[in-house]
């Protein structure tokens, strides 16, 4: 991997992560796919939901015979490190209750602010109907907020060894998400444009291009 950077230590402002690379302990869930995380910043993010025709039929099929026929749809954002809700555990409605007479799910763009920097989160879309809940969400998306890093031993400095204990790998304390986020904050990861874009997408950079 080719890293470009000045000889002196630098402060890197990372854009945050989205998708599986940002997950910390739990994987993403699409049951069904109702949206994505966008506009990740150092202190916020947006859940962009997508319309889903006949969500009622989908949920009834999951619930099985004798299951619920009314599905209130809510969302929450959890700190992946602590499990705490950023809304203090208050249920946040996401549109109307899905029923046989109101079967479709409409798109929306709820957001969250005042999040902690450089912290992994889960956005959940779920229903409180019997058999579902937060432990069995319809959608779980992972993201990590951005922030600043000041790694030592940048490329060109004494002690630099790529992919080991230098540059973004020298952050302490650190997680794999911190390393990915720091790398995403570099202006270049590869010198080749196509490789640079591909690597940023693989890393889960919030601004993947």
CSV table of C-alpha atoms in Angstrom, one decimal:
chain,number,residue,atom,x,y,z
A,1,UNK,CA,0.0,0.0,0.0
A,2,UNK,CA,1.5,3.4,-1.0
A,3,UNK,CA,1.0,6.2,1.5
A,4,UNK,CA,1.7,9.8,0.6
A,5,UNK,CA,2.5,12.3,3.3
A,6,UNK,CA,4.8,15.1,4.4
A,7,UNK,CA,7.9,14.3,6.6
A,8,UNK,CA,6.5,16.1,9.7
A,9,UNK,CA,3.7,14.7,11.9
A,10,UNK,CA,0.3,15.9,10.8
A,11,UNK,CA,-3.2,16.2,12.2
A,12,UNK,CA,-5.6,14.2,10.1
A,13,UNK,CA,-9.3,15.0,10.1
A,14,UNK,CA,-11.1,11.8,9.3
A,15,UNK,CA,-14.5,11.7,7.7
A,16,UNK,CA,-15.9,8.7,9.6
A,17,UNK,CA,-16.9,5.3,8.4
A,18,UNK,CA,-20.1,3.6,7.1
A,19,UNK,CA,-21.1,0.0,6.6
A,20,UNK,CA,-19.6,-3.2,7.9
A,21,UNK,CA,-16.1,-1.8,8.5
A,22,UNK,CA,-17.6,0.5,11.2
A,23,UNK,CA,-19.4,-2.4,13.0
A,24,UNK,CA,-18.3,-3.1,16.6
A,25,UNK,CA,-19.7,-6.3,17.9
A,26,UNK,CA,-22.8,-6.7,15.8
A,27,UNK,CA,-23.2,-7.0,12.1
A,28,UNK,CA,-25.5,-5.1,9.8
A,29,UNK,CA,-29.0,-6.4,9.2
A,30,UNK,CA,-31.4,-5.9,6.2
A,31,UNK,CA,-34.7,-7.6,7.1
A,32,UNK,CA,-35.8,-6.0,4.8
A,33,UNK,CA,-33.4,-3.3,3.5
A,34,UNK,CA,-35.1,0.0,4.5
A,35,UNK,CA,-32.3,2.5,4.2
A,36,UNK,CA,-28.7,3.7,4.5
A,37,UNK,CA,-26.6,6.0,6.6
A,38,UNK,CA,-25.5,9.2,4.9
A,39,UNK,CA,-24.0,12.6,5.8
A,40,UNK,CA,-21.7,11.2,8.6
A,41,UNK,CA,-19.7,14.0,10.3
A,42,UNK,CA,-17.7,14.4,13.5
A,43,UNK,CA,-20.9,14.7,15.5
A,44,UNK,CA,-23.8,13.5,13.5
A,45,UNK,CA,-25.4,11.4,10.8
A,46,UNK,CA,-28.6,11.0,8.7
A,47,UNK,CA,-30.6,7.8,8.2
A,48,UNK,CA,-31.9,7.9,4.7
A,49,UNK,CA,-34.8,5.4,4.5
A,50,UNK,CA,-36.2,4.1,1.2
A,51,UNK,CA,-39.8,3.4,0.3
A,52,UNK,CA,-40.9,-0.2,0.6
A,53,UNK,CA,-44.2,-1.3,-1.0
A,54,UNK,CA,-46.3,-3.8,1.1
A,55,UNK,CA,-44.0,-3.8,4.1
A,56,UNK,CA,-47.1,-5.2,5.8
A,57,UNK,CA,-46.9,-8.4,3.7
A,58,UNK,CA,-43.2,-8.8,4.5
A,59,UNK,CA,-43.7,-8.4,8.2
A,60,UNK,CA,-46.7,-10.7,8.3
A,61,UNK,CA,-44.7,-13.4,6.5
A,62,UNK,CA,-42.0,-13.0,9.2
A,63,UNK,CA,-44.5,-13.1,12.0
A,64,UNK,CA,-46.2,-16.2,10.8
A,65,UNK,CA,-49.7,-17.5,11.4
A,66,UNK,CA,-51.3,-16.0,14.6
A,67,UNK,CA,-48.6,-13.3,14.7
A,68,UNK,CA,-49.3,-9.5,15.1
A,69,UNK,CA,-51.2,-7.6,12.5
A,70,UNK,CA,-50.1,-4.1,13.6
A,71,UNK,CA,-46.4,-2.9,13.3
A,72,UNK,CA,-45.4,0.4,14.8
A,73,UNK,CA,-42.1,1.4,13.1
A,74,UNK,CA,-39.5,3.2,15.2
A,75,UNK,CA,-35.8,4.0,15.1
A,76,UNK,CA,-32.9,4.4,17.5
A,77,UNK,CA,-29.2,5.1,17.5
A,78,UNK,CA,-27.0,3.2,19.9
A,79,UNK,CA,-23.5,3.8,21.0
A,80,UNK,CA,-21.8,0.5,19.9
A,81,UNK,CA,-19.3,0.7,22.8
A,82,UNK,CA,-21.8,1.2,25.6
A,83,UNK,CA,-25.1,0.0,24.1
A,84,UNK,CA,-26.7,3.3,25.3
A,85,UNK,CA,-29.4,5.0,23.2
A,86,UNK,CA,-28.5,8.5,22.1
A,87,UNK,CA,-32.2,9.4,22.7
A,88,UNK,CA,-32.1,8.3,26.3
A,89,UNK,CA,-34.2,5.2,25.5
A,90,UNK,CA,-37.2,7.2,24.2
A,91,UNK,CA,-39.0,5.5,21.4
A,92,UNK,CA,-38.8,7.6,18.2
A,93,UNK,CA,-41.6,6.9,15.7
A,94,UNK,CA,-40.6,6.6,12.1
A,95,UNK,CA,-43.7,7.3,10.1
A,96,UNK,CA,-47.0,5.6,10.8
A,97,UNK,CA,-47.9,2.1,12.0
A,98,UNK,CA,-47.9,-0.5,9.3
A,99,UNK,CA,-51.2,-2.3,9.0
A,100,UNK,CA,-53.3,-4.1,6.3
A,101,UNK,CA,-55.0,-0.8,5.5
A,102,UNK,CA,-51.7,1.1,5.5
A,103,UNK,CA,-49.2,-1.4,4.1
A,104,UNK,CA,-46.5,0.8,2.6
A,105,UNK,CA,-43.4,2.3,4.2
A,106,UNK,CA,-42.5,5.8,3.1
A,107,UNK,CA,-39.0,7.3,2.8
A,108,UNK,CA,-37.7,9.9,5.3
A,109,UNK,CA,-34.4,11.4,6.5
A,110,UNK,CA,-34.3,11.5,10.3
A,111,UNK,CA,-31.0,12.7,11.7
A,112,UNK,CA,-29.0,12.7,14.9
A,113,UNK,CA,-26.6,15.3,16.3
A,114,UNK,CA,-24.4,15.9,19.3
A,115,UNK,CA,-22.8,12.5,18.9
A,116,UNK,CA,-19.4,11.7,20.3
A,117,UNK,CA,-16.4,12.0,17.9
A,118,UNK,CA,-14.6,8.9,16.7
A,119,UNK,CA,-17.2,6.6,18.1
A,120,UNK,CA,-19.0,3.7,16.5
A,121,UNK,CA,-22.8,3.7,16.4
A,122,UNK,CA,-25.7,1.5,15.2
A,123,UNK,CA,-28.8,2.9,13.6
A,124,UNK,CA,-31.8,0.6,14.2
A,125,UNK,CA,-35.1,0.5,12.4
A,126,UNK,CA,-37.4,-1.8,14.3
A,127,UNK,CA,-41.0,-2.6,15.3
A,128,UNK,CA,-42.3,-3.1,18.8
A,129,UNK,CA,-44.7,-5.8,17.6
A,130,UNK,CA,-44.4,-9.2,19.3
A,131,UNK,CA,-41.5,-11.3,18.1
A,132,UNK,CA,-39.4,-8.3,16.8
A,133,UNK,CA,-38.0,-5.5,19.0
A,134,UNK,CA,-34.5,-4.0,19.0
A,135,UNK,CA,-32.9,-7.4,19.4
A,136,UNK,CA,-34.5,-8.5,16.1
A,137,UNK,CA,-34.5,-5.2,14.0
A,138,UNK,CA,-35.7,-4.7,10.5
A,139,UNK,CA,-32.5,-2.7,9.8
A,140,UNK,CA,-29.2,-2.3,11.5
A,141,UNK,CA,-26.6,0.0,9.9
A,142,UNK,CA,-23.2,0.7,11.3
A,143,UNK,CA,-21.3,4.0,11.2
A,144,UNK,CA,-18.5,5.8,13.0
A,145,UNK,CA,-18.3,9.5,13.5
A,146,UNK,CA,-15.3,11.4,12.2
A,147,UNK,CA,-12.6,13.2,14.2
A,148,UNK,CA,-9.0,14.2,14.3
A,149,UNK,CA,-5.9,12.0,14.7
A,150,UNK,CA,-2.3,13.1,15.1
A,151,UNK,CA,-0.3,9.9,14.2
A,152,UNK,CA,3.4,9.7,14.7
A,153,UNK,CA,6.0,8.4,12.3
A,154,UNK,CA,4.4,9.6,9.1
A,155,UNK,CA,5.7,8.5,5.7
A,156,UNK,CA,9.2,9.9,5.3
A,157,UNK,CA,10.0,10.1,9.1
A,158,UNK,CA,12.5,7.9,11.0
A,159,UNK,CA,10.8,4.8,12.2
A,160,UNK,CA,8.2,4.6,9.5
A,161,UNK,CA,7.2,1.1,8.7
A,162,UNK,CA,4.1,0.7,6.5
A,163,UNK,CA,1.1,-1.2,8.0
A,164,UNK,CA,2.8,-1.9,11.4
A,165,UNK,CA,3.3,0.7,14.1
A,166,UNK,CA,3.7,3.9,12.2
A,167,UNK,CA,1.4,6.5,10.7
A,168,UNK,CA,-2.2,5.6,11.4
A,169,UNK,CA,-1.2,2.3,12.9
A,170,UNK,CA,0.6,4.2,15.8
A,171,UNK,CA,-2.6,5.6,17.3
A,172,UNK,CA,-2.9,4.8,21.0
A,173,UNK,CA,-5.3,3.7,22.3
A,174,UNK,CA,-6.8,2.5,19.0
A,175,UNK,CA,-9.3,0.1,17.4
A,176,UNK,CA,-9.5,-1.2,13.9
A,177,UNK,CA,-12.1,1.4,13.3
A,178,UNK,CA,-9.7,4.2,14.4
A,179,UNK,CA,-7.0,2.9,11.9
A,180,UNK,CA,-9.6,2.8,9.1
A,181,UNK,CA,-10.9,6.2,10.0
A,182,UNK,CA,-7.5,7.7,10.2
A,183,UNK,CA,-6.5,6.2,6.8
A,184,UNK,CA,-9.8,7.6,5.3
A,185,UNK,CA,-8.7,11.1,6.5
A,186,UNK,CA,-5.5,11.0,4.4
A,187,UNK,CA,-5.8,12.9,1.1
A,188,UNK,CA,-4.4,9.8,-0.7
A,189,UNK,CA,-4.2,6.2,0.2
A,190,UNK,CA,-2.9,5.0,-3.1
A,191,UNK,CA,-1.3,7.2,-5.8
A,192,UNK,CA,-3.4,5.6,-8.5
A,193,UNK,CA,-6.9,7.1,-8.7
A,194,UNK,CA,-8.8,3.9,-9.3
A,195,UNK,CA,-6.9,2.1,-6.5
A,196,UNK,CA,-7.4,5.0,-4.2
A,197,UNK,CA,-11.2,5.0,-4.7
A,198,UNK,CA,-11.4,1.2,-4.4
A,199,UNK,CA,-9.4,1.2,-1.2
A,200,UNK,CA,-11.5,4.0,0.4
A,201,UNK,CA,-14.6,2.0,-0.4
A,202,UNK,CA,-13.1,-1.1,1.1
A,203,UNK,CA,-12.2,0.7,4.3
A,204,UNK,CA,-15.7,2.1,4.6
A,205,UNK,CA,-14.7,5.8,4.3
A,206,UNK,CA,-17.7,8.0,4.7
A,207,UNK,CA,-16.5,10.0,1.6
A,208,UNK,CA,-15.4,7.0,-0.4
A,209,UNK,CA,-14.2,8.8,-3.5
